[in-house]
Amino acid sequence: MFFGKNPNPSSGRQYAVSLAAIATVALACYPVAGVIGYRSVALLLLFALSLLSLRMSLYPMMAAAMVSALVWNFFFIPPQFTFQIHSVEDGLMFAMYFIVALLNGVFSARIRRAEELARQKEERANAAKLYDTLFNSLSHELRTPIASILGASDNLLTHNRLSEEIKQNLYVEIGASGERLNRLVDNLLNMSRLDSGFIQPKLDWCDLGELIFTVTRGLEKELQHHRIVVDLPDDLPLFKLDFGLMEQVLTNILHNASLYTPAGGEINIKSYFAENQCFVKIKDSGPGIPAGEIPHVFEKFYRSKNAQTGGLGLGLSIAKGFVEAHGSTICVENAAQGGAVFTLRIPTEVLSVQMPKDE
Amino acid sequence: MHNPTILIIDDEPPIRKLLEITLQANDFKTVMATTAKEGLTLAAMHPPDLILLDLGLPDDDGQNVLAQLREWYTNPVIILSVRSSEEDIVRALDHGANDYLVKPFRTGELVARIRSALRLSQGAAHVPVQAFGNLSVDLAARTVRKNGEMVKLTATEFSLLKLLVRNEGKVLTHAFILREIWGPGYTQHPEYPRVFIGQLRKKIEDNPNQPSLILTESGVGYRFVGVGN
């Protein structure tokens, strides 16, 4: 394909560019017309028109064809500086020049139109495919917990001879499904919050130990089979952060870590202050991220090929969105000893914990 | 012993149903209102022991209802709210709400919050010596012991602990703590509550990084829970 996504500059500019191109070729040819012959000038002008037709739309091309024919006639075909043509040969050349130039414009425009249609069709097909994938995974994610809630409550209502143990399992199942739906809805709401672009971080002094504890407490159930190691220096200052946003970011990263770290494995959370930034590093002891997938893990709806669990592929992309709304950055790499390490860098004001004057 | 009456102001039938079942199962009497207007009328006719107020009502903002209630009603009001509206929650707490719950909430949590709000409003927390696990606080003698050993607190730390203990189970906003301990002039030091809570945790918690007495309410403030939360 010859042109980029937007082959048509605005039409006023197209006319100007065409005229300028014709004038340039004509001026360049004028002093040497005697040497190369005025008929070669026609070929040079046609060549310029062919180049123009790669980018111009139909009407500017037709105008260019007409103007260049007239320019050739007036300045080059003898008698010069008149629109008269004396020889039959020149008359034929002039007519053919005009027709070829016009056809040139018409055919280029057609080709371009066909290419444009093909591109749109392809885009539509891609969008439809993405939509299908999304729709399937969303309806699966929503329906699974709903099905289990309905199934469990049906059983409880219709079979009055269920053992206590089975009943208990069904109650637990209803609760777990409710939690799963709740997390899904939270993620969808957060995603639309991000898409709306209305996130205004509310910065306030934060104790990072407090933040990390709040997050691990919220994920108690998900992290119950893992060893959580929190590594904070004693003199870690207070940071000016949006507690709620950072809580969501760390929750999503830790939830992700819990999915990939085998039972009994360690998840390490570390924070320190350096280069005027608050660093938070979360290292899991899972299999790490396949090299080719690293650039994609933060993409919306991206699911790892190794993902063993359900999910929409929203968690990490929300984390990244919130981190960026906070003016911070997040990246991931594989640790030398295995496992993935997520690194947050948060530029922030700090307050060293010096005691205010106390009586 | 009389069973406390709770007025529920919420427009969602399934939530009302859930609240009614939960509260009746825990020996509370319930009265239902589905709109702000109905809620205010019912509260005025038979003042309940506690009000559960949803912030998103069809006919008026729950914040207005709270403001109107607080002109005369002194019993506890607990706010029910949807997620991600910390500002609304803080605003309600700073305008007279006693506590809040975010929907969806667990019913166990709801009952615990109601009990603690009722206990506070009946003045039960003003017993001078109180024990919370291995921590005992004597508000009259101004002494604190952990595992029987005296804990040395500065005057400000003690005032803060006293404020927390007196409001056991209730969430206290950063602004409230700042105002109560340092006075209204200290609003330019929003970091003071964090700094002093951090200090206090180091002295009274078993593990200051995993507090079990002074809990953080994300984006809102702090809550002192006695034991076994």
XYZ file of C-alpha atoms in Angstrom:
588
model
C 0.000 0.000 0.000
C 1.345 3.426 -0.922
C -0.240 5.622 1.637
C -0.864 5.810 5.287
C -4.162 5.756 7.104
C -5.168 9.222 6.043
C -4.375 9.663 2.332
C -6.389 12.862 1.867
C -5.115 16.171 3.114
C -7.828 18.822 3.317
C -9.189 19.802 -0.097
C -8.050 23.476 -0.010
C -4.521 22.283 0.633
C -4.828 19.703 -2.146
C -5.602 22.395 -4.729
C -2.722 24.523 -3.492
C -0.257 21.632 -3.514
C -1.323 20.563 -7.041
C -0.913 24.066 -8.431
C 2.423 24.515 -6.710
C 3.671 21.203 -8.121
C 2.615 22.132 -11.650
C 4.160 25.588 -11.362
C 7.423 24.091 -10.063
C 7.719 21.586 -12.902
C 6.771 24.220 -15.464
C 9.314 26.716 -14.087
C 12.038 24.064 -13.952
C 11.347 23.025 -17.534
C 11.034 26.514 -18.946
C 14.764 27.341 -19.327
C 15.602 23.874 -20.736
C 12.568 23.461 -22.996
C 14.734 24.311 -25.961
C 17.101 21.410 -25.186
C 14.658 18.684 -24.153
C 11.893 19.730 -26.531
C 8.424 20.917 -25.497
C 6.908 17.448 -25.935
C 9.148 16.039 -23.182
C 7.762 18.789 -20.946
C 4.306 17.221 -21.374
C 5.697 13.880 -20.168
C 7.358 15.525 -17.159
C 4.082 17.266 -16.267
C 2.224 13.949 -16.613
C 4.810 12.333 -14.371
C 4.191 15.038 -11.739
C 0.429 14.449 -12.033
C 0.900 10.701 -11.559
C 2.806 11.362 -8.341
C 0.106 13.771 -7.167
C -2.643 11.242 -7.860
C -1.166 8.982 -5.178
C -2.396 11.397 -2.493
C -5.022 13.662 -4.063
C -8.730 13.148 -4.395
C -10.680 13.342 -7.650
C -11.616 17.033 -7.993
C -8.230 18.545 -7.195
C -6.757 15.995 -9.653
C -9.159 17.060 -12.413
C -8.365 20.692 -11.759
C -4.658 19.879 -11.865
C -5.104 18.019 -15.156
C -6.853 21.007 -16.697
C -4.448 23.625 -15.385
C -1.389 21.634 -16.423
C -2.800 21.109 -19.929
C -3.361 24.842 -20.261
C 0.056 25.682 -18.842
C 1.702 23.317 -21.284
C -0.251 24.789 -24.143
C 0.356 28.436 -23.200
C 4.017 28.357 -22.200
C 5.436 25.521 -24.249
C 3.487 24.576 -27.405
C 4.463 26.917 -30.254
C 3.367 29.573 -30.747
C 4.325 30.283 -27.138
C 2.229 32.583 -24.900
C -0.945 31.883 -26.850
C -3.546 29.172 -26.476
C -3.340 28.526 -30.221
C -2.116 25.227 -31.612
C -0.963 25.166 -35.180
C 0.085 21.612 -36.013
C -2.332 18.644 -36.065
C 0.272 16.627 -34.194
C 0.344 19.130 -31.332
C -3.446 19.279 -31.291
C -3.598 15.507 -30.961
C -0.882 15.548 -28.259
C -2.761 18.251 -26.357
C -6.047 16.306 -26.503
C -4.323 13.046 -25.484
C -2.447 14.840 -22.668
C -5.717 16.129 -21.299
C -7.462 12.732 -21.476
C -4.562 10.760 -19.988
C -4.206 13.273 -17.142
C -7.942 13.025 -16.335
C -7.984 9.205 -16.504
C -4.924 9.148 -14.272
C -6.887 11.041 -11.605
C -10.058 8.986 -11.978
C -8.358 5.594 -11.752
C -6.172 6.544 -8.804
C -9.225 7.771 -6.933
C -11.033 4.498 -7.643
C -8.161 2.355 -6.493
C -7.865 4.366 -3.343
C -11.575 4.120 -2.637
C -11.447 0.331 -3.035
C -8.505 0.097 -0.679
C -10.267 2.313 1.857
C -13.355 0.054 1.763
C -11.228 -3.056 2.220
C -9.520 -1.465 5.218
C -12.829 -0.482 6.826
C -14.171 -3.953 6.286
C -11.122 -5.448 7.930
C -11.416 -3.043 10.885
C -15.067 -3.910 11.324
C -14.263 -7.599 11.230
C -11.560 -7.126 13.888
C -13.860 -5.053 16.101
C -16.615 -7.639 15.766
C -14.172 -10.397 16.704
C -12.938 -8.490 19.774
C -16.511 -7.743 20.780
C -17.457 -11.425 20.448
C -14.518 -12.545 22.557
C -15.316 -9.953 25.186
C -18.987 -10.688 25.181
C -18.388 -14.411 25.532
C -15.971 -14.017 28.380
C -18.141 -11.409 30.139
C -21.266 -13.499 29.902
C -19.320 -16.540 31.085
C -17.874 -14.633 34.037
C -21.269 -13.253 35.028
C -23.292 -16.382 34.442
C -21.064 -18.823 36.288
C -21.641 -17.321 39.746
C -25.292 -16.585 38.956
C -25.798 -20.213 37.913
C -24.225 -21.462 41.096
C -26.330 -19.127 43.279
C -29.545 -20.158 41.537
C -28.603 -23.837 41.610
C -27.706 -23.770 45.291
C -30.869 -21.916 46.317
C -33.036 -24.267 44.186
C -31.526 -27.240 45.944
C -32.070 -25.691 49.347
C -35.690 -24.844 48.531
C -36.828 -28.084 46.880
C -34.891 -30.876 48.576
C -35.853 -30.844 52.208
C -33.868 -33.961 53.015
C -30.422 -32.545 52.345
C -27.830 -33.398 54.991
C -26.577 -30.533 57.148
C -23.164 -30.900 55.557
C -24.520 -30.485 52.033
C -26.623 -27.515 53.106
C -23.571 -25.917 54.628
C -21.648 -26.402 51.372
C -24.454 -24.798 49.407
C -24.543 -21.770 51.718
C -20.779 -21.364 51.377
C -21.120 -21.655 47.594
C -23.737 -18.879 47.504
C -21.478 -16.616 49.538
C -18.424 -17.325 47.385
C -20.353 -16.669 44.183
C -21.665 -13.406 45.587
C -18.113 -12.341 46.342
C -16.983 -13.286 42.870
C -19.786 -11.228 41.307
C -18.962 -8.349 43.601
C -15.305 -8.326 42.545
C -16.301 -8.511 38.889
C -18.691 -5.583 39.210
C -16.035 -3.606 41.100
C -13.603 -4.199 38.266
C -16.124 -3.209 35.603
C -17.040 -0.057 37.533
C -13.388 0.830 38.019
C -12.777 0.267 34.323
C -15.583 2.611 33.342
C -14.338 5.130 35.912
C -10.967 5.005 34.153
C -12.500 5.237 30.686
C -14.521 8.268 31.703
C -11.248 10.007 32.612
C -12.744 11.457 35.795
C -10.187 10.189 38.257
C -8.836 12.958 40.429
C -6.339 11.613 42.952
C -7.023 12.954 46.458
C -3.584 13.146 48.008
C -3.255 12.792 51.741
C -0.549 11.615 54.147
C -0.328 7.832 54.186
C 1.447 5.297 56.309
C 2.538 2.641 53.833
C 2.554 -0.118 56.441
C -1.070 0.733 57.147
C -1.883 0.666 53.436
C -0.241 -2.723 52.902
C -1.940 -4.201 55.955
C -5.335 -2.915 54.779
C -4.767 -4.615 51.439
C -3.559 -7.950 52.823
C -6.448 -7.963 55.292
C -8.931 -7.410 52.457
C -7.397 -10.375 50.600
C -7.181 -12.624 53.669
C -9.044 -15.449 51.997
C -7.084 -15.328 48.726
C -3.751 -15.151 50.537
C -4.442 -17.708 53.259
C -2.242 -20.395 51.700
C 0.679 -18.089 50.958
C 3.475 -16.700 53.069
C 3.217 -12.909 52.979
C 6.478 -11.166 53.829
C 6.298 -7.397 54.312
C 9.658 -5.669 54.267
C 9.550 -2.001 55.325
C 12.381 0.087 56.767
C 11.697 1.407 60.286
C 12.269 4.993 59.219
C 9.938 4.898 56.207
C 8.418 8.391 55.979
C 4.752 9.207 55.427
C 3.908 9.646 51.729
C 1.343 11.887 50.116
C -0.866 9.456 48.180
C -4.436 8.662 47.313
C -5.045 5.832 49.786
C -8.127 4.491 47.972
C -6.493 4.366 44.538
C -3.308 2.765 45.840
C -5.333 0.278 47.863
C -7.075 -0.819 44.660
C -3.771 -0.976 42.745
C -2.041 -3.129 45.372
C -5.148 -5.278 45.797
C -5.232 -6.087 42.080
C -1.496 -6.835 41.919
C -1.584 -9.007 45.035
C -4.707 -10.794 43.865
C -2.890 -11.554 40.628
C 0.163 -12.750 42.578
C -2.051 -15.039 44.664
C -3.423 -16.681 41.499
C 0.034 -17.579 40.174
C 1.866 -18.421 43.384
C 1.488 -22.075 44.387
C 0.172 -22.889 47.876
C 2.886 -22.367 50.479
C 4.808 -20.032 48.160
C 6.091 -16.660 49.305
C 4.806 -13.256 48.216
C 7.162 -10.462 49.166
C 6.075 -6.839 49.517
C 8.822 -4.287 49.873
C 8.795 -0.534 50.013
C 11.488 2.117 50.283
C 12.126 5.733 49.472
C 14.729 6.663 46.850
C 15.236 9.328 44.182
C 12.291 11.327 45.547
C 10.005 8.402 44.792
C 8.199 5.849 46.857
C 9.034 2.388 45.518
C 6.772 -0.578 46.118
C 7.921 -3.982 44.871
C 5.700 -7.031 44.898
C 7.439 -10.293 44.122
C 5.563 -13.567 43.770
C 7.002 -17.064 43.536
C 4.949 -18.225 40.587
C 6.293 -19.366 37.219
C 7.017 -15.793 36.072
C 5.629 -14.278 32.894
C 6.491 -15.882 29.522
C 8.896 -13.451 27.828
C 6.608 -12.667 24.896
C 3.724 -11.755 27.188
C 5.451 -9.097 29.289
C 4.505 -6.202 26.965
C 0.855 -7.307 27.079
C 0.091 -8.064 30.724
C -1.271 -4.565 31.395
C -3.525 -4.561 28.314
C -7.246 -4.444 28.844
C -8.863 -7.909 28.590
C -5.496 -9.593 28.049
C -5.404 -13.116 29.486
C -2.155 -15.007 29.883
C -1.884 -18.224 27.907
C -1.008 -19.911 31.214
C -4.007 -18.510 33.109
C -5.554 -21.385 35.021
C -8.367 -19.366 36.500
C -11.304 -17.422 35.148
C -11.298 -13.665 34.929
C -11.774 -10.912 32.429
C -8.187 -9.730 32.192
C -9.037 -6.387 33.783
C -7.191 -6.417 37.115
C -3.708 -5.414 35.981
C -4.950 -2.965 33.363
C -6.998 -1.211 36.047
C -3.932 -1.179 38.283
C -1.909 0.465 35.526
C -4.705 2.948 34.767
C -4.962 3.996 38.421
C -1.188 4.200 38.785
C -0.988 6.502 35.768
C -3.928 8.616 36.932
C -1.821 9.033 40.062
C 1.131 10.320 38.012
C 3.129 7.203 38.811
C 4.489 4.248 36.855
C 4.294 0.491 37.083
C 6.369 -2.168 35.365
C 6.911 -5.885 35.622
C 9.868 -8.164 35.065
C 10.866 -11.690 35.915
C 13.135 -12.086 38.912
C 16.439 -13.893 38.420
C 15.374 -16.511 40.982
C 11.976 -16.953 39.274
C 8.632 -15.301 39.890
C 7.324 -11.971 38.640
C 8.225 -8.618 40.242
C 5.896 -5.664 39.901
C 7.530 -2.315 40.626
C 5.587 0.826 41.435
C 7.325 4.196 41.390
C 5.325 6.963 42.964
C 6.774 10.483 42.895
C 5.612 11.942 46.194
C 6.132 14.450 48.934
C 7.439 12.881 52.097
C 7.120 13.651 55.753
C 9.779 12.137 57.961
C 8.099 11.063 61.120
C 9.487 13.635 63.490
C 7.247 14.056 66.437
C 5.336 17.300 66.546
C 5.944 19.185 69.780
C 4.358 17.238 72.595
C 3.825 18.554 76.056
C -35.446 -5.910 78.935
C -36.744 -3.883 76.063
C -35.812 -4.702 72.503
C -34.380 -1.666 70.692
C -36.406 -0.375 67.755
C -34.582 0.322 64.533
C -35.965 2.493 61.755
C -34.769 1.419 58.295
C -34.926 4.085 55.567
C -34.067 2.370 52.268
C -35.892 2.237 48.956
C -34.649 -1.183 47.775
C -37.111 -3.983 48.673
C -34.494 -6.803 48.736
C -32.247 -4.774 51.069
C -35.195 -3.930 53.341
C -36.132 -7.609 53.421
C -32.576 -8.656 54.264
C -32.257 -6.010 56.978
C -35.637 -6.937 58.474
C -34.799 -10.648 58.670
C -31.322 -10.003 60.066
C -32.438 -7.522 62.692
C -35.470 -9.494 63.843
C -33.321 -12.620 64.137
C -31.133 -10.565 66.494
C -34.071 -9.431 68.665
C -34.436 -5.923 67.303
C -37.823 -4.446 66.438
C -37.930 -2.952 62.936
C -39.866 -0.135 61.292
C -39.616 0.406 57.529
C -39.621 3.560 55.426
C -39.023 3.646 51.681
C -38.627 7.388 51.127
C -36.951 10.310 52.861
C -40.325 11.873 53.642
C -41.772 8.722 55.142
C -38.586 8.178 57.142
C -38.649 11.649 58.679
C -42.356 11.304 59.539
C -41.921 7.887 61.162
C -38.855 9.058 63.100
C -40.805 12.023 64.448
C -43.903 9.991 65.397
C -42.073 7.215 67.245
C -38.434 8.136 67.766
C -36.496 4.858 67.299
C -33.399 3.752 69.223
C -31.354 3.793 66.031
C -31.802 4.693 62.359
C -30.297 2.905 59.358
C -30.243 5.470 56.565
C -29.508 4.783 52.909
C -27.764 7.723 51.207
C -29.382 7.107 47.807
C -33.094 7.699 48.331
C -35.527 8.403 45.486
C -37.058 11.631 46.772
C -34.155 13.328 48.553
C -30.435 13.074 49.240
C -29.718 11.045 52.383
C -27.349 13.817 53.504
C -30.334 16.196 53.723
C -32.308 13.636 55.671
C -29.379 13.301 58.073
C -29.170 17.079 58.475
C -32.902 17.329 59.228
C -32.774 14.412 61.667
C -29.832 15.907 63.513
C -31.815 19.071 64.282
C -33.596 17.143 67.013
C -32.770 13.415 66.915
C -29.873 12.383 69.203
C -29.852 8.575 68.947
C -27.380 6.856 66.599
C -27.735 7.074 62.823
C -25.835 4.528 60.714
C -25.334 5.307 57.034
C -25.703 2.692 54.305
C -23.892 3.609 51.138
C -22.586 2.133 47.900
C -18.909 1.667 47.210
C -16.456 4.340 46.066
C -18.124 7.306 47.669
C -15.651 7.933 50.484
C -16.305 11.648 50.273
C -20.016 11.130 50.937
C -19.208 8.870 53.855
C -16.757 11.321 55.416
C -19.246 14.135 54.897
C -22.035 12.181 56.582
C -19.756 11.209 59.490
C -18.680 14.824 59.939
C -22.333 15.886 59.941
C -23.577 13.680 62.700
C -23.728 10.113 61.408
C -22.380 7.636 63.967
C -21.117 4.991 61.599
C -21.385 3.669 58.064
C -21.597 0.425 56.148
C -20.743 -0.031 52.497
C -23.099 -2.138 50.393
C -22.694 -5.042 49.944
C -22.006 -5.637 53.639
C -21.938 -8.795 55.728
C -24.845 -9.054 58.150
C -22.546 -10.001 61.042
C -20.751 -6.705 60.579
C -24.074 -4.848 60.499
C -25.238 -6.303 63.791
C -21.877 -5.611 65.440
C -22.001 -1.954 64.312
C -25.574 -1.532 65.553
C -24.726 -3.054 68.950
C -21.684 -0.887 69.405
C -23.539 2.297 68.379
C -26.333 1.500 70.829
C -23.836 0.719 73.605
C -22.037 4.031 73.022
C -25.257 6.016 73.024
C -26.236 4.438 76.340
C -22.963 5.618 77.850
C -21.592 2.164 78.628
C -18.113 3.194 77.487
C -17.674 5.630 80.352
C -16.527 2.966 82.760
C -13.113 4.251 83.937
C -11.163 0.976 83.711
C -11.470 -1.039 80.565
C -9.661 -4.118 79.311
C -9.077 -5.059 75.695
C -7.270 -8.391 75.519
C -3.889 -7.843 77.147
C -4.353 -4.064 77.246
C -6.020 -2.273 80.141
C -6.793 1.409 80.204
C -7.669 3.384 83.327
C -9.195 6.628 82.120
C -9.481 8.111 85.633
C -5.922 7.361 86.748
C -4.617 8.020 83.225
C -2.650 4.784 83.173
C -2.250 2.122 80.512
C -0.975 -1.402 81.086
C -0.001 -3.987 78.537
C 0.424 -7.554 79.829
C 0.329 -6.002 83.306
C 3.239 -3.680 82.602
C 2.884 0.072 82.611
C 3.033 1.677 79.143
C 4.481 5.188 79.067
C 2.328 7.452 76.907
C 2.790 11.152 76.268
C -0.112 13.463 77.103
C -1.214 13.672 73.454
C -0.967 9.925 72.970
C -3.093 9.389 76.038
C -5.727 11.899 74.879
C -5.852 10.111 71.546
C -6.201 6.689 73.170
C -8.900 8.050 75.461
C -10.809 9.441 72.486
C -10.560 6.073 70.731
C -11.566 4.045 73.795
C -14.519 6.302 74.553
C -15.703 5.719 70.984
C -14.975 2.000 70.897
C -16.355 0.400 67.737
C -17.115 3.726 66.105
C -15.244 5.110 63.104
C -13.561 8.479 63.745
C -12.644 10.631 60.763
C -9.223 12.259 60.449
C -10.858 15.686 60.698
C -12.723 14.699 63.869
C -9.572 13.397 65.565
C -7.636 16.498 64.576
C -10.341 18.783 65.962
C -10.853 16.850 69.186
C -7.176 16.459 70.095
C -5.476 19.515 68.638
C -8.375 21.936 68.309
C -9.838 23.627 65.247
C -6.645 25.619 64.573
C -4.639 22.592 63.452
C -6.339 21.828 60.133
C -3.077 22.642 58.351
C -1.510 19.553 59.945
C -3.572 16.698 58.487
C -0.616 14.371 59.110
C -0.835 14.581 62.925
C -3.447 11.821 63.355
C -1.364 9.428 61.186
C 1.826 10.247 63.030
C 0.328 9.805 66.491
C -1.728 6.746 65.577
C 1.541 5.244 64.309
C 3.266 6.049 67.626
C 0.367 4.724 69.658
C 0.282 1.496 67.686
C 3.985 0.932 68.385
C 3.232 1.156 72.101
C -0.032 -0.770 72.452
C -0.337 -3.187 69.543
C 1.230 -6.667 69.638
C 2.365 -6.114 66.050
C 2.157 -2.448 64.974
C 2.226 -3.437 61.290
C -0.776 -5.721 61.761
C -2.884 -3.707 64.180
C -5.757 -5.464 65.884
C -6.892 -2.652 68.211
C -6.713 0.516 66.098
C -7.972 -0.313 62.620
C -7.643 1.839 59.520
C -10.834 2.655 57.640
C -9.473 3.296 54.184
C -9.887 6.909 53.125
C -12.096 7.670 56.144
C -10.310 7.417 59.461
C -9.731 5.020 62.364
C -11.808 2.632 64.412
C -10.872 1.265 67.836
C -12.075 -2.298 68.206
C -11.865 -3.938 71.576
C -10.917 -7.521 70.896
C -11.229 -10.268 68.362
C -12.236 -8.436 65.231
